[in-house]
XYZ file of N, CA and C in Angstrom:
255
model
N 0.830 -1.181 0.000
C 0.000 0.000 0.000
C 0.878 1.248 0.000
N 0.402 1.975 -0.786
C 1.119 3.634 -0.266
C 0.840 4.437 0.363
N 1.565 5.296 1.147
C 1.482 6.314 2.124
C -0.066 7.158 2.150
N -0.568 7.213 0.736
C -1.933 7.892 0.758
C -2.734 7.362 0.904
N -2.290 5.911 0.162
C -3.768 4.998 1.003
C -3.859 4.246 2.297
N -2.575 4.325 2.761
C -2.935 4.232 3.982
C -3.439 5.086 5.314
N -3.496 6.555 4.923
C -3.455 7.810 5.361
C -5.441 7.971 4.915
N -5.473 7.368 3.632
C -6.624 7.396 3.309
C -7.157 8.795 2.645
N -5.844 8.959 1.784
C -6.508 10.503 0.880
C -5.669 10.191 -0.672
N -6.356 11.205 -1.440
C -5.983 10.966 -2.664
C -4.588 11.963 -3.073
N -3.692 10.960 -4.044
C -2.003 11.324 -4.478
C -2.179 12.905 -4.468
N -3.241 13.631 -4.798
C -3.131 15.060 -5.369
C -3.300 16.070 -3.927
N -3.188 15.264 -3.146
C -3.503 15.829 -1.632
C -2.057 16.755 -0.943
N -1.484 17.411 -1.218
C -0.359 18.146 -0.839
C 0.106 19.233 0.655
N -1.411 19.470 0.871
C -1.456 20.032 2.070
C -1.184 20.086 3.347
N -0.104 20.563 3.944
C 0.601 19.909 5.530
C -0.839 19.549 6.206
N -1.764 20.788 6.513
C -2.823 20.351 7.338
C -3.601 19.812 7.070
N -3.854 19.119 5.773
C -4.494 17.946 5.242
C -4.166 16.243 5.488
N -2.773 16.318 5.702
C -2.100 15.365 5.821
C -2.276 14.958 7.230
N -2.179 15.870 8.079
C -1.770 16.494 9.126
C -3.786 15.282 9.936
N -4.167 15.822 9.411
C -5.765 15.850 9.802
C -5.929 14.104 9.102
N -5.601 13.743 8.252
C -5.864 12.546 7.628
C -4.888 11.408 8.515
N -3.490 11.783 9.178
C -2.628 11.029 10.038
C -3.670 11.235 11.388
N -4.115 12.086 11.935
C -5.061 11.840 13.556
C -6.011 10.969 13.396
N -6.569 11.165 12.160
C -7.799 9.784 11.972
C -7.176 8.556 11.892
N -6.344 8.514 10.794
C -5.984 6.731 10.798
C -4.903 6.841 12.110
N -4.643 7.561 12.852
C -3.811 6.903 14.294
C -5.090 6.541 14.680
N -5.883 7.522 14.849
C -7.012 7.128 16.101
C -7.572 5.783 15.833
N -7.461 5.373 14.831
C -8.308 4.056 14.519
C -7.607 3.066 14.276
N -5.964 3.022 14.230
C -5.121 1.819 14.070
C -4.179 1.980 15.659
N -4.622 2.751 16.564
C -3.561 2.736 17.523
C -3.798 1.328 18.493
N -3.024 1.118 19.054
C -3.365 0.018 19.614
C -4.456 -0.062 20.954
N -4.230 0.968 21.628
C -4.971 1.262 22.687
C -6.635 1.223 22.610
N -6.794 1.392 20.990
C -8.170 1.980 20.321
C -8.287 0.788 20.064
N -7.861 -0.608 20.006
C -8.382 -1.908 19.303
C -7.712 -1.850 18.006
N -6.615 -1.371 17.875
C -5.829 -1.417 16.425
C -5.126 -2.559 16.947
N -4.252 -2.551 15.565
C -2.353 -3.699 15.982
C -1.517 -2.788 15.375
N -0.337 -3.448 16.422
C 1.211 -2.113 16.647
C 1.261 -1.917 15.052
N 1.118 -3.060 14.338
C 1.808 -2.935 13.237
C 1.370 -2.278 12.385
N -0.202 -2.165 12.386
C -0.789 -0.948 11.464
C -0.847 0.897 11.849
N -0.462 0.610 13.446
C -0.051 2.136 13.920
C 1.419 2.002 13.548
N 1.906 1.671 13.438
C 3.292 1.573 12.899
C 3.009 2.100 11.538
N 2.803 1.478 10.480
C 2.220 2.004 9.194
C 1.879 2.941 8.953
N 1.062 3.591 9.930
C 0.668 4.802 9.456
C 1.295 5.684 10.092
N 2.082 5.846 10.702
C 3.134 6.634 11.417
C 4.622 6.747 10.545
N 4.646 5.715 9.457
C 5.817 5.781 8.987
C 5.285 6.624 7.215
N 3.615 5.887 7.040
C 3.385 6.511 6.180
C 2.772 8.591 5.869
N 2.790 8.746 7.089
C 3.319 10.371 7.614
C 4.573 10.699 7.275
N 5.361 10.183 8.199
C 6.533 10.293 7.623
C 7.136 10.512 6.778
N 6.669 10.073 5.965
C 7.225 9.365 4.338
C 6.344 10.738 3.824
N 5.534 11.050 4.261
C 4.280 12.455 2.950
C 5.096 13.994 3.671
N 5.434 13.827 5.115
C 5.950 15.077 5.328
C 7.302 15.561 4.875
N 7.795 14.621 4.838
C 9.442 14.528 4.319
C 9.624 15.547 2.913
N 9.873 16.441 2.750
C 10.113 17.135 1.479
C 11.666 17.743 1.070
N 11.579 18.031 -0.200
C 12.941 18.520 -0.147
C 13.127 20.185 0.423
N 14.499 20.479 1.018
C 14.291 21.521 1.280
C 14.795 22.396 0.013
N 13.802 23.774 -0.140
C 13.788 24.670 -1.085
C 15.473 25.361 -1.448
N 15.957 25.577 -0.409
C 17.435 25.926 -0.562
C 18.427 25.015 -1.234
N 18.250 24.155 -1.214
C 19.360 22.937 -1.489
C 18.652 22.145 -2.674
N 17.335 21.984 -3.246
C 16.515 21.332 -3.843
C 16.806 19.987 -3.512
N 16.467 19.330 -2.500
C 16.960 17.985 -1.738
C 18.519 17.823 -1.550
N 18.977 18.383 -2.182
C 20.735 17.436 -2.458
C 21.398 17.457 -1.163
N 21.135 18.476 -0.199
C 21.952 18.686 1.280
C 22.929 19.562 1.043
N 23.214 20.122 -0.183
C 24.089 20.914 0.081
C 23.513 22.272 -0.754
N 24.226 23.526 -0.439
C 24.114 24.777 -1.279
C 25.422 25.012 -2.140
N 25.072 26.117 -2.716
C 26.485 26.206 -3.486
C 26.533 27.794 -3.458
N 27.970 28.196 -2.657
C 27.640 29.854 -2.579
C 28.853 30.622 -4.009
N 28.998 31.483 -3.993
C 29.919 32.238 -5.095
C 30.564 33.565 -4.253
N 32.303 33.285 -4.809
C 32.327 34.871 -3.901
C 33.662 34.975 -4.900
N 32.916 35.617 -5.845
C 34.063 36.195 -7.236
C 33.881 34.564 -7.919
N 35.399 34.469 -8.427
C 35.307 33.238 -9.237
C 35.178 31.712 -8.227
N 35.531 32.269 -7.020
C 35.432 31.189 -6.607
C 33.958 30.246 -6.205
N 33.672 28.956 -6.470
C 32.732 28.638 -5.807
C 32.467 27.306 -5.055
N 31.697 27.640 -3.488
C 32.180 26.462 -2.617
C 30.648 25.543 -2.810
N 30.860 24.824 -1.665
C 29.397 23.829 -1.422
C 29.644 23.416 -0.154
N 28.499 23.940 0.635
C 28.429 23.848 1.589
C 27.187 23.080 2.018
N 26.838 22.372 3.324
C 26.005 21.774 4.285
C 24.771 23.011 4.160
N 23.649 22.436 3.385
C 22.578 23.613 3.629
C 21.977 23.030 5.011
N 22.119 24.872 5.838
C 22.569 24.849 7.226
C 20.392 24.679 7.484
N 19.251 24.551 6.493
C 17.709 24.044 7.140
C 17.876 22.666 7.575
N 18.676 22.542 6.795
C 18.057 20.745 6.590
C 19.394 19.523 7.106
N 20.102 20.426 6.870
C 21.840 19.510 7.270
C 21.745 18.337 6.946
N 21.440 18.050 5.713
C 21.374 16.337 5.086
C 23.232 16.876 4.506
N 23.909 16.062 4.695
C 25.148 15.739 4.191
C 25.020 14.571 2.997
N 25.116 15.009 1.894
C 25.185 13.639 0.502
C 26.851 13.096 -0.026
């Protein structure tokens, strides 16, 4: 299954607080405490995960920036997201 259908919304759904609102329902109803199993609150906790995760705008995912100062130019750790590639 994928992250949206297990979340229970459709691929074109992009919205943090959409996502956001669609992860409280399927916890509330796969948690274990509620009569779920670990493994489907597991699922949908990873399939959050997996929809919030974006690239960051500075770096366009890669983890790094690239600055200029005259001819020279470095690459550095973009200091939002500090993914090192």
């Amino acid at each position: 299954m994928t992250p949206h259908e297990i979340l229970g919304i459709t691929p074109d759904t992009i919205a943090d607080h959409e996502i956001k609102a669609a992860y409280r329902r399927a916890a509330s109803k796969a948690h274990p405490d509620k009569g779920g199993s670990p493994e489907a609150f597991r699922a949908v906790i990873e399939a959050y995960e997996t929809l919030m995760k974006r690239p960051c705008q500075d770096c366009k995912g890669t983890g790094q920036i690239t600055t200029r100062q005259g001819f020279f130019v470095t690459r550095e750790p973009c200091p939002k997201c500090w993914r090192i590639t």
